[in-house]
């Protein structure tokens, strides 16, 4: 993904095939204070990283 597109992919109505997909994902995750960002290397692939706050998950056993 071109560097200038990395932040725009989460904009509403941006993209060829995603439409509002990544916009909605970011909005839904933000409700629980989870963040998502694209950290891939141009020409090698796309990589998404989600950052979950310490209180944002439970381990059940």
mmCIF file of C-alpha atoms in Angstrom:
data_model
loop_
_atom_site.group_PDB
_atom_site.id
_atom_site.type_symbol
_atom_site.label_atom_id
_atom_site.label_comp_id
_atom_site.label_asym_id
_atom_site.label_seq_id
_atom_site.Cartn_x
_atom_site.Cartn_y
_atom_site.Cartn_z
ATOM 1 C CA UNK A 1 0.000 0.000 0.000
ATOM 2 C CA UNK A 2 1.340 3.407 -0.938
ATOM 3 C CA UNK A 3 2.427 5.437 2.105
ATOM 4 C CA UNK A 4 -0.004 8.269 1.331
ATOM 5 C CA UNK A 5 -2.901 5.794 1.507
ATOM 6 C CA UNK A 6 -2.024 4.308 4.907
ATOM 7 C CA UNK A 7 -4.099 6.771 6.924
ATOM 8 C CA UNK A 8 -6.791 7.336 4.292
ATOM 9 C CA UNK A 9 -7.882 3.687 4.149
ATOM 10 C CA UNK A 10 -9.870 4.247 7.344
ATOM 11 C CA UNK A 11 -11.737 7.257 5.925
ATOM 12 C CA UNK A 12 -15.431 6.914 5.185
ATOM 13 C CA UNK A 13 -16.157 6.028 1.514
ATOM 14 C CA UNK A 14 -12.474 5.520 0.688
ATOM 15 C CA UNK A 15 -11.203 2.553 -1.285
ATOM 16 C CA UNK A 16 -11.992 0.530 -4.346
ATOM 17 C CA UNK A 17 -13.447 -2.614 -2.801
ATOM 18 C CA UNK A 18 -13.664 -1.835 0.902
ATOM 19 C CA UNK A 19 -16.163 1.031 0.772
ATOM 20 C CA UNK A 20 -16.950 1.751 4.381
ATOM 21 C CA UNK A 21 -15.540 -1.541 5.684
ATOM 22 C CA UNK A 22 -12.370 -0.297 7.351
ATOM 23 C CA UNK A 23 -14.108 2.899 8.468
ATOM 24 C CA UNK A 24 -16.771 0.844 10.256
ATOM 25 C CA UNK A 25 -14.205 -1.496 11.771
ATOM 26 C CA UNK A 26 -12.292 1.426 13.272
ATOM 27 C CA UNK A 27 -15.501 3.014 14.577
ATOM 28 C CA UNK A 28 -16.714 -0.208 16.207
ATOM 29 C CA UNK A 29 -13.333 -0.923 17.795
ATOM 30 C CA UNK A 30 -13.093 2.626 19.136
ATOM 31 C CA UNK A 31 -16.172 1.986 21.305
ATOM 32 C CA UNK A 32 -14.014 -0.315 23.425
ATOM 33 C CA UNK A 33 -10.908 1.884 23.070
ATOM 34 C CA UNK A 34 -9.226 -0.617 20.735
ATOM 35 C CA UNK A 35 -7.164 1.051 18.014
ATOM 36 C CA UNK A 36 -6.241 -0.311 14.598
ATOM 37 C CA UNK A 37 -3.551 0.898 12.220
ATOM 38 C CA UNK A 38 -1.884 -0.259 9.037
ATOM 39 C CA UNK A 39 1.844 -0.945 9.459
ATOM 40 C CA UNK A 40 2.749 -2.851 6.303
ATOM 41 C CA UNK A 41 5.792 -2.204 4.130
ATOM 42 C CA UNK A 42 5.134 -0.730 0.694
ATOM 43 C CA UNK A 43 5.580 -3.391 -1.967
ATOM 44 C CA UNK A 44 5.656 -6.259 0.552
ATOM 45 C CA UNK A 45 2.129 -6.381 1.918
ATOM 46 C CA UNK A 46 -0.459 -4.911 4.209
ATOM 47 C CA UNK A 47 -0.364 -5.484 7.949
ATOM 48 C CA UNK A 48 -2.959 -4.376 10.477
ATOM 49 C CA UNK A 49 -2.126 -3.989 14.153
ATOM 50 C CA UNK A 50 -4.783 -3.756 16.856
ATOM 51 C CA UNK A 51 -3.871 -2.280 20.217
ATOM 52 C CA UNK A 52 -6.089 -3.495 23.052
ATOM 53 C CA UNK A 53 -6.003 -1.688 26.404
ATOM 54 C CA UNK A 54 -5.162 -3.881 29.445
ATOM 55 C CA UNK A 55 -8.741 -3.798 30.698
ATOM 56 C CA UNK A 56 -10.121 -4.535 27.214
ATOM 57 C CA UNK A 57 -10.081 -8.325 27.388
ATOM 58 C CA UNK A 58 -10.717 -11.276 29.654
ATOM 59 C CA UNK A 59 -9.046 -14.654 29.855
ATOM 60 C CA UNK A 60 -11.553 -17.366 30.626
ATOM 61 C CA UNK A 61 -10.548 -20.848 31.541
#
